Amino acid sequence: MKSLCPGYAPSAYFFRRLWILVLAVSMYQKAAGVPITNANFFNVLPTTFCPDDRWFVAKILAPSDVVGPSTINGEKYEMLTNFSPSMKDPAGAYVNFYEDNGLQVKVAEILINPYLLSQRAGFGQYTLSLTYKRTVIRYDPAAPGNISEGAVTVVNLSFTFGIVTSPVTFNFRTLNNVDGGTICNNTSVIELNATPAGGDYKVNGSLSGLSFVGNKVLLDPKILDYTTSVTYQYGSGTCSMLETQLTILPVPDISFSIAEGCLGEEIPFAISVQAPPPPPNTYGWQFENYFWEFGDSPAQPSQVWPQSVPDHHAFQHTGYYNVKLNFKTVFTLGPDHPFGCPGVFEKGVVIKEAPVIDFTWENVCVDQATVFKGALQGLSTTNVKDILWDLDGTGYQSGTLNTNFTYATPGIHEAKFKVTTSNNCFQEKVKEVYKMPVVDASQLPYIQNFDTGNGDWLQGVNENLLASSWTWDAPTGFVLQGDASGSGKAWFTQSSAVPNLHYGLNEKSWVHSPCLDLSQMKSPVLSLNLRSLLQEQIDGVVIQVDSSGKAFDDAEWITVGDMDEMHGWYDHRGIPGNPGNQKLNQYGWSGKKDEVGWRYAAVPLDGYLPALPANRKRMRFRVALGSQDTNLMAPLDGFAFDNFAITERDRIILAEWFTHVSLTASNDLFNAFSLIKGTDEVKPGMVRMEYHLNALKAPEEDPLHAQNPPVHNARAAYYGVTNNLPLLVLDGTPIANPFPTEAQTTFDNDALEVSKVRFDAVTAQQNVGGVVDIDVRYSVLQSVAPDSRIRVAVVEKVVGSNSTESHYVVRALLPDVTGTRVGDQAQIPTTKTLHITWEPDASQFNNAASLALVAFAQDDDTRQVFQSLLMDNLSITPVPITATEREVKMKFNVYPNPADAFIQVDSKTTDINLYNALGEEVSAPITLHDDGQHMDVGRLPEGVYILRINDCENVTLHKVLVVHRQR
């Protein structure tokens, strides 16, 4: 407690202390047999004090008690709280009771320090006064507690003493440092100084604890007790000897036991403490904090005691280090009176050379043994004592630097590598080894929708990087809700590390596919659905492929594709986040282009796989995210992908060309687009069919149209083709201005789409009667509309006319222009076989040896063609067949044509059906008459119709025109 100026009135703090004093006095005074007087109260204090730097104690009210077995007679004394103890200095001024002034009031005692008091108020006479209430008490069995109280008087007690001067000056305390007499026992020796010099020092009455060096007298606190008295005497007069009382605080012994360690080892420094118990009613203590100086770096930050676990430190160089443990002990000497003792424990630690090791591993696919390659730095193998591996969790086994191990199952395994040198230093490395399952070639195409599982994909990061934010589940986010189908699951980023982003800053993470055997695939295509919801031109995602089997080697990963927004592929380059750690270009998806919904993306893999098929047996793909330490504070979900597929590019594009033989320039452009140069063969991945119509630009009739008008007209009407020719339709989509680029672009795009239907085989066999039996075996790989149709066309590969050549001219559609309905699919995939009979009509083609079959699957609602196939080896013998479009005798007549109200077929046993120009069957009432069948067409719109007549021997098509007379 800091001192106040002499003469000031006691503070409220002091009055609170007096209340405590009163309670203590009452506790001690049961009964007083001897009246209290100045003499019997203060007889413990001298009347004259030398200015000793020590505390003298005056006990308050401690008279002898007289308590009889059956009677109690005496006096009770209580200090009056409105009359506090007071001290008057030689000038008659009051001196406050403060430690700084040399005065203290404690429980049942008053402490006086003559040195401090004289320094504060001077030498001379002092008066100490106390005021009490005295009450007569006697034994009374009827009174509470068997004691009754009698007369009450007020008693004033005072004691006068003097502080005289001394010819000697010797002290530790000062008015500004009353704790000068409190010394930590870990303090170095103290030089004693007193005047005049030449006197004698003693410690607790002897020379123990003193040493003499020349004319210096040194005091060693380490060997002294908690309370120590040091005296200095010069001469023999009054106050020629002064006493200074010291408090020696025993700082606990703190230490650590480490004497040596190994380079790079995380050495545990555990602190041990030994402390003597404090004397009763003296002090309490605790460590406030501590910090380390290991000698190889700046001091470590201060830490709060206690040490819960050992502190660790790894030295980066060999040698001898003086390690210091710095600490501070705080002693509690009284209320609001802490005293700190700093300390340090020093010890030498020898750091020995240790192995610096690492290991890599190769062969990620589980069907290969994992190759482990250990590495040592700075040591030869002659210095190595042990090389140990634990690759399956069964414990360390002795081995060599390089070893192989076969894991029975895919998954994440822990591999440990440990090397011990001849000086018993060791280092251990632990890494995760991930082994991926293998998808065999027989299981392809690979189509993974992630709905029933994560697809055996693995999320992770490169070694020594932050955590991955990838997860597999039903996607949820700011705008991301559900997978591509809306009801399943997918892979997506989902992290709470950044409040507004669902992925981390500075993240380099990936999702890794199983190993895929692509050795049997001819032209594989990678496709997927994705949603990019990233910070624009900052963060990105890329797809990469690897065949090396090396783990964590970014140089081996090849970026698949480049900028190609047309196919939904990468839309940014130079992305600072550099997904996949690309050396060049930094391609990827970036930005939030997919806020509205999922995007379909596809890319051919031809240029990204090893040249030799044998090297394609273990292909691995990863979807890699790269972000920067930039946060634009916009809520973004990151990235999601679904329906990852690697399929054969077996999509064969159907090119339908509507033209006229006279349009030579346009036909030449189409031939250049669809035929192999210098041949009559169609380019790979394409089937072409040519329809000939009569064009506005050509007044003469196209002879190829005249050979079979219903087929050409029906297909033209199906697409809404007018006579403004030519027109190219690719996979059911009309292409405006197809040449020179638009047709090729559309072809490239369509070729990347996964085929929903696959044609497994088309066979044709002509029987003895000339009828050709055609079987079309096809598989539905993805659900299609039940009303989708399988159509088979007979085409003539080369047709000469008027010095021009036409190619793959359509000669017939089987069984007719409407095709055959696919129908419901009970399960996916499902395989079906379509059987068609066809009797070749020599009048419909020029060269039977040039005929071929084209099969294609088409959705009649959207007009999309799913797949097509050319059967190029059709070999038949033509059979003359009656054609209704020619003047050939028929078994029955069809009239009138044009028709107004009805069409008459003069046969009662034939099946007749009517189709519009779009190939759709039209409902028309049929009535049977004596002369045949009447088909009512009076309510039909005017136009061209196809009448299909089946007499169980032949199926013929007859074009009729419905024209209503004006009424």
XYZ file of C-alpha atoms in Angstrom, residues 357-810:
454
model
C 13.810 -38.548 -44.795
C 10.849 -38.578 -47.112
C 9.113 -41.072 -49.320
C 6.940 -41.100 -52.388
C 4.539 -43.710 -53.621
C 3.237 -44.705 -57.019
C 0.492 -46.797 -58.595
C -2.807 -45.411 -57.386
C -4.906 -48.199 -58.907
C -5.627 -51.085 -56.563
C -4.803 -53.785 -59.125
C -1.143 -52.761 -59.016
C 1.371 -53.197 -56.222
C 2.161 -49.863 -54.595
C 5.777 -48.798 -55.082
C 7.304 -46.968 -52.131
C 10.536 -45.026 -52.610
C 12.325 -43.790 -49.502
C 14.860 -40.963 -49.577
C 17.686 -39.926 -47.214
C 19.366 -36.535 -47.152
C 22.831 -35.806 -45.801
C 23.556 -39.371 -44.674
C 25.083 -42.404 -46.248
C 23.587 -45.823 -45.646
C 26.623 -46.686 -43.504
C 25.273 -44.306 -40.853
C 21.865 -45.963 -40.868
C 20.981 -48.340 -38.066
C 17.429 -49.296 -39.063
C 15.075 -48.764 -42.016
C 11.506 -49.652 -41.078
C 8.157 -49.657 -42.910
C 4.628 -50.066 -41.579
C 2.326 -50.190 -44.585
C -0.732 -51.990 -43.229
C -0.978 -50.918 -39.589
C 0.478 -54.154 -38.210
C 3.671 -52.528 -36.925
C 7.109 -51.675 -38.231
C 9.014 -54.252 -40.247
C 12.655 -54.055 -41.273
C 13.173 -53.206 -44.927
C 15.149 -51.272 -47.502
C 14.766 -47.771 -48.902
C 12.537 -49.023 -51.742
C 9.778 -51.554 -51.249
C 6.513 -52.746 -52.775
C 3.241 -53.585 -51.096
C -0.050 -54.924 -52.445
C -3.239 -53.638 -50.894
C -6.143 -56.042 -51.109
C -8.880 -53.411 -51.087
C -9.322 -49.870 -52.369
C -9.556 -47.019 -49.887
C -7.277 -44.823 -47.820
C -4.377 -46.559 -46.070
C -1.730 -45.156 -43.729
C 1.927 -45.743 -44.611
C 4.780 -45.139 -42.138
C 8.489 -44.850 -42.890
C 11.120 -44.663 -40.124
C 14.916 -44.424 -40.255
C 17.202 -44.656 -37.193
C 20.872 -43.670 -37.416
C 23.858 -44.975 -35.487
C 23.601 -42.109 -32.954
C 20.058 -43.297 -32.121
C 18.418 -40.357 -33.822
C 15.430 -41.179 -35.987
C 12.804 -39.553 -38.116
C 9.376 -40.861 -39.025
C 7.163 -39.952 -41.959
C 3.473 -40.811 -42.125
C 1.397 -40.378 -45.270
C -2.000 -41.393 -46.557
C -2.015 -43.783 -49.496
C -5.204 -43.850 -51.506
C -5.905 -46.869 -53.674
C -8.629 -46.483 -56.253
C -10.881 -49.256 -57.611
C -10.536 -50.251 -61.266
C -13.410 -50.107 -63.745
C -12.716 -52.863 -66.261
C -13.145 -52.375 -70.003
C -16.089 -54.774 -69.921
C -17.936 -52.332 -67.638
C -17.749 -49.450 -70.105
C -19.222 -47.128 -71.141
C -18.698 -45.415 -67.805
C -21.814 -43.477 -66.780
C -22.006 -42.354 -63.159
C -24.958 -40.326 -61.861
C -23.858 -40.499 -58.164
C -27.432 -41.054 -56.993
C -26.881 -44.281 -55.038
C -23.298 -43.632 -53.945
C -20.288 -41.389 -54.417
C -19.166 -43.540 -57.337
C -15.990 -44.563 -55.458
C -14.674 -41.092 -56.139
C -12.289 -39.613 -53.574
C -11.963 -36.006 -52.487
C -8.694 -34.610 -51.196
C -5.863 -32.104 -51.495
C -2.211 -32.254 -52.385
C 0.211 -32.955 -49.544
C 0.725 -30.184 -46.976
C -2.254 -28.166 -48.193
C -5.448 -27.026 -46.519
C -8.610 -29.088 -46.302
C -10.923 -29.867 -49.206
C -14.440 -28.434 -49.373
C -15.791 -31.135 -51.730
C -18.656 -33.299 -50.526
C -21.089 -35.818 -51.985
C -24.766 -35.406 -51.155
C -27.956 -33.800 -52.378
C -26.628 -30.326 -53.320
C -27.837 -27.342 -51.304
C -26.626 -23.758 -51.262
C -27.490 -20.180 -52.016
C -28.910 -21.049 -55.464
C -27.781 -24.663 -55.767
C -30.718 -26.897 -54.923
C -30.681 -30.499 -56.104
C -28.636 -32.395 -58.646
C -28.999 -32.351 -62.432
C -32.043 -34.609 -62.267
C -33.566 -32.641 -59.391
C -33.993 -35.672 -57.143
C -30.589 -37.304 -56.755
C -27.108 -36.552 -55.487
C -23.917 -35.072 -56.889
C -20.446 -33.831 -55.945
C -20.288 -30.172 -54.932
C -18.329 -27.759 -52.753
C -19.767 -27.185 -49.295
C -17.610 -25.360 -46.754
C -18.301 -22.928 -43.924
C -14.719 -21.637 -43.707
C -15.733 -18.396 -45.454
C -19.200 -16.970 -44.609
C -20.216 -16.040 -48.141
C -18.396 -18.782 -50.071
C -19.069 -22.498 -50.033
C -15.397 -23.200 -50.683
C -12.176 -22.092 -49.041
C -9.721 -19.347 -49.861
C -6.361 -20.497 -51.237
C -7.892 -23.931 -51.769
C -6.207 -26.458 -54.042
C -8.461 -29.511 -53.896
C -9.823 -32.195 -56.164
C -12.263 -35.071 -56.593
C -10.595 -38.172 -57.991
C -12.255 -40.822 -60.182
C -11.710 -44.580 -60.063
C -9.152 -46.030 -62.483
C -10.757 -46.598 -65.882
C -9.589 -49.104 -68.469
C -10.035 -47.215 -71.747
C -7.754 -49.482 -73.781
C -10.637 -50.840 -75.865
C -12.307 -47.521 -76.614
C -11.822 -46.135 -80.096
C -13.030 -42.537 -79.779
C -13.997 -41.821 -76.159
C -15.942 -38.733 -75.173
C -16.072 -37.221 -71.675
C -19.330 -35.549 -70.722
C -20.887 -34.255 -67.535
C -23.409 -31.827 -66.120
C -21.974 -28.951 -64.131
C -22.744 -25.704 -62.382
C -20.087 -23.015 -62.070
C -20.824 -20.541 -59.265
C -17.355 -19.114 -58.630
C -15.695 -15.728 -58.312
C -15.270 -14.488 -61.871
C -11.712 -14.701 -63.273
C -10.364 -15.394 -59.754
C -11.232 -18.971 -58.878
C -11.789 -21.881 -61.240
C -12.285 -25.602 -61.800
C -10.616 -27.827 -64.389
C -10.762 -31.504 -65.416
C -7.461 -33.353 -65.782
C -6.394 -36.877 -66.715
C -3.391 -38.981 -65.681
C -2.013 -42.357 -66.758
C 1.247 -42.357 -64.789
C -0.122 -43.747 -61.521
C 1.905 -41.198 -59.563
C 0.286 -39.529 -56.571
C 0.418 -35.779 -55.930
C 2.508 -35.116 -59.060
C 0.766 -32.194 -60.721
C 3.181 -32.320 -63.660
C 1.704 -35.667 -64.703
C -1.870 -34.391 -64.864
C -2.944 -33.264 -68.335
C -5.664 -30.653 -68.662
C -8.540 -32.039 -70.727
C -9.820 -29.624 -73.364
C -9.391 -25.903 -73.786
C -11.628 -22.891 -74.377
C -14.814 -24.264 -75.958
C -17.980 -22.617 -74.722
C -19.897 -24.056 -77.695
C -19.726 -27.498 -76.091
C -20.176 -26.173 -72.569
C -16.447 -26.589 -71.909
C -14.024 -24.090 -70.381
C -15.081 -20.459 -70.504
C -11.987 -18.787 -68.962
C -8.211 -18.842 -69.270
C -5.494 -17.248 -67.148
C -7.386 -17.977 -63.924
C -5.243 -16.695 -60.996
C -6.447 -19.514 -58.732
C -4.835 -21.922 -61.245
C -6.952 -25.038 -60.738
C -4.898 -28.216 -61.100
C -1.624 -26.211 -60.947
C -1.359 -25.917 -64.724
C 1.953 -24.732 -66.140
C 0.323 -22.916 -69.058
C -2.962 -21.180 -69.887
C -4.690 -21.888 -66.527
C -7.904 -22.995 -68.247
C -11.120 -23.711 -66.405
C -14.690 -22.855 -65.611
C -15.061 -19.627 -63.677
C -17.744 -17.118 -62.815
C -21.413 -17.736 -62.106
C -22.688 -18.558 -65.579
C -24.816 -21.399 -64.221
C -26.951 -19.474 -61.734
C -30.136 -20.573 -63.487
C -29.457 -24.275 -63.974
C -27.170 -27.123 -64.914
C -24.947 -27.027 -67.989
C -24.117 -29.985 -70.247
C -20.472 -30.155 -71.288
C -18.589 -32.643 -73.446
C -15.128 -33.009 -74.954
C -13.475 -35.695 -77.109
C -10.597 -37.463 -75.347
C -8.690 -38.500 -78.480
C -5.908 -35.957 -78.027
C -5.496 -36.436 -74.283
C -4.928 -40.186 -73.936
C -1.670 -42.106 -74.445
C -1.033 -43.043 -78.057
C -0.719 -46.754 -77.339
C -3.972 -48.417 -76.225
C -2.001 -50.597 -73.790
C -1.123 -47.447 -71.836
C -4.787 -46.556 -71.407
C -5.647 -49.357 -68.969
C -5.497 -47.172 -65.857
C -6.751 -43.708 -66.681
C -7.597 -41.430 -63.773
C -9.598 -38.218 -63.939
C -9.887 -35.448 -61.387
C -12.075 -32.375 -61.067
C -9.710 -29.814 -59.530
C -10.588 -26.544 -57.784
C -8.176 -23.629 -57.405
C -8.967 -20.444 -55.483
C -7.101 -17.344 -54.368
C -6.980 -15.427 -51.099
C -9.568 -12.991 -52.434
C -13.089 -12.566 -51.147
C -15.467 -10.318 -53.077
C -18.117 -10.875 -50.360
C -20.711 -12.209 -52.814
C -22.646 -15.369 -51.846
C -21.428 -18.129 -54.182
C -21.906 -21.906 -54.013
C -18.660 -22.824 -55.753
C -18.921 -25.776 -58.136
C -20.996 -28.922 -58.632
C -20.841 -31.769 -61.123
C -23.071 -34.725 -61.932
C -23.584 -37.457 -64.557
C -19.902 -37.930 -65.284
C -19.646 -40.173 -68.347
C -16.959 -41.560 -70.618
C -18.577 -43.160 -73.620
C -17.549 -44.283 -77.054
C -18.118 -41.622 -79.606
C -20.455 -43.955 -81.500
C -22.873 -41.188 -82.258
C -23.408 -41.323 -86.016
C -24.925 -38.117 -87.316
C -27.738 -38.370 -89.836
C -27.403 -35.770 -92.610
C -30.590 -35.430 -94.664
C -30.199 -33.353 -97.827
C -33.276 -32.007 -99.633
C -32.264 -30.890 -103.097
C -32.757 -30.959 -106.883
C -30.360 -32.487 -109.393
C -29.892 -29.134 -111.055
C -28.517 -27.427 -107.943
C -24.996 -28.476 -108.788
C -23.041 -25.920 -106.726
C -24.984 -26.602 -103.538
C -24.818 -30.344 -104.070
C -21.049 -30.107 -104.485
C -20.802 -28.309 -101.123
C -22.841 -31.015 -99.438
C -20.717 -33.718 -101.060
C -17.542 -32.026 -99.798
C -19.035 -31.907 -96.310
C -20.286 -35.493 -96.182
C -18.122 -37.622 -98.525
C -14.520 -38.657 -98.255
C -12.675 -36.666 -100.872
C -12.292 -38.514 -104.171
C -14.632 -41.337 -103.147
C -18.283 -42.170 -102.881
C -17.900 -43.156 -99.234
C -19.471 -41.210 -96.381
C -17.115 -39.607 -93.866
C -16.681 -41.384 -90.507
C -19.349 -40.650 -87.943
C -21.949 -39.693 -90.526
C -24.792 -41.204 -92.545
C -26.262 -39.210 -95.408
C -29.625 -39.502 -97.151
C -30.634 -37.469 -100.143
C -34.218 -36.480 -101.022
C -35.064 -34.971 -104.378
C -37.913 -32.509 -104.775
C -39.151 -30.288 -107.514
C -37.745 -26.856 -106.783
C -38.931 -23.370 -107.537
C -35.463 -22.564 -108.808
C -35.611 -25.482 -111.273
C -38.703 -25.560 -113.490
C -37.987 -29.081 -114.806
C -39.013 -32.142 -112.789
C -36.285 -33.889 -110.865
C -36.076 -37.416 -112.348
C -35.017 -38.918 -109.021
C -38.135 -37.507 -107.437
C -40.283 -38.979 -110.168
C -39.133 -42.524 -109.382
C -40.723 -42.503 -105.905
C -42.510 -39.237 -105.074
C -44.370 -40.375 -101.919
C -41.196 -41.102 -99.963
C -39.504 -37.819 -100.860
C -42.660 -35.796 -100.363
C -43.518 -37.432 -97.040
C -40.094 -36.770 -95.553
C -40.112 -33.194 -96.824
C -43.524 -32.629 -95.285
C -42.255 -34.182 -92.005
C -39.747 -31.320 -91.685
C -41.911 -28.691 -93.318
C -39.558 -28.412 -96.280
C -40.796 -26.121 -99.015
C -39.710 -26.124 -102.605
C -37.172 -23.424 -101.801
C -34.165 -25.744 -101.965
C -31.655 -26.925 -100.903
C -31.978 -27.645 -97.179
C -29.695 -29.599 -94.820
C -31.163 -31.326 -91.749
C -28.633 -32.711 -89.226
C -29.998 -35.154 -86.659
C -33.461 -33.708 -87.163
C -32.441 -30.027 -86.953
C -32.610 -27.836 -90.088
C -29.384 -25.884 -90.597
C -29.635 -22.454 -92.131
C -26.656 -21.394 -94.247
C -24.832 -24.648 -93.506
C -21.672 -24.009 -95.494
C -18.854 -23.443 -95.017
C -18.873 -23.633 -91.180
C -22.289 -24.043 -89.571
C -22.827 -27.624 -90.708
C -19.412 -28.732 -89.418
C -19.923 -26.956 -86.087
C -23.299 -28.617 -85.576
C -21.849 -31.976 -86.575
C -19.022 -31.603 -84.016
C -21.456 -30.654 -81.276
C -23.888 -33.488 -81.957
C -21.070 -36.030 -82.190
C -20.200 -35.359 -78.529
C -23.640 -36.196 -77.217
C -24.205 -39.566 -75.597
C -26.348 -41.815 -77.762
C -29.634 -42.789 -76.185
C -30.120 -45.581 -78.687
C -27.555 -47.993 -80.080
C -27.984 -50.109 -83.231
C -26.431 -53.458 -82.442
C -26.971 -55.139 -85.825
C -28.873 -54.765 -89.107
C -29.187 -57.866 -91.246
C -30.940 -58.413 -94.570
C -31.608 -61.724 -96.286
C -33.511 -62.174 -99.527
C -35.596 -65.350 -99.715
C -36.402 -67.465 -102.737
C -39.505 -65.479 -103.545
C -37.524 -62.249 -103.702
C -38.759 -60.802 -100.410
C -36.005 -59.349 -98.239
C -36.204 -60.122 -94.522
C -34.653 -57.278 -92.558
C -33.876 -57.531 -88.823
C -32.887 -54.443 -86.871
C -31.534 -55.196 -83.400
C -31.229 -52.076 -81.242
C -30.765 -51.127 -77.564
C -32.349 -48.216 -75.717
C -29.606 -46.944 -73.368
C -31.497 -43.990 -71.946
C -35.222 -43.476 -71.718
C -36.826 -42.060 -74.848
C -40.396 -41.110 -75.605
C -42.453 -44.256 -76.299
C -43.709 -42.723 -79.549
C -40.150 -42.419 -80.866
C -39.726 -44.301 -84.154
C -37.258 -46.679 -85.752
C -37.113 -46.014 -89.483
C -35.282 -47.976 -92.144
C -34.442 -46.404 -95.493
C -33.248 -48.007 -98.685
C -30.712 -45.719 -100.359
C -28.884 -45.919 -103.633
C -25.293 -44.910 -103.097
C -24.553 -43.491 -106.530
C -27.170 -42.395 -109.080
C -26.197 -40.850 -112.401
C -28.550 -38.436 -114.094
C -27.880 -35.994 -116.909
C -24.094 -36.006 -116.387
C -24.509 -35.453 -112.659
C -24.149 -37.843 -109.773
C -26.286 -37.989 -106.690
C -25.316 -39.990 -103.620
C -27.284 -42.024 -101.106
C -30.601 -41.187 -102.677
C -33.552 -42.457 -100.672
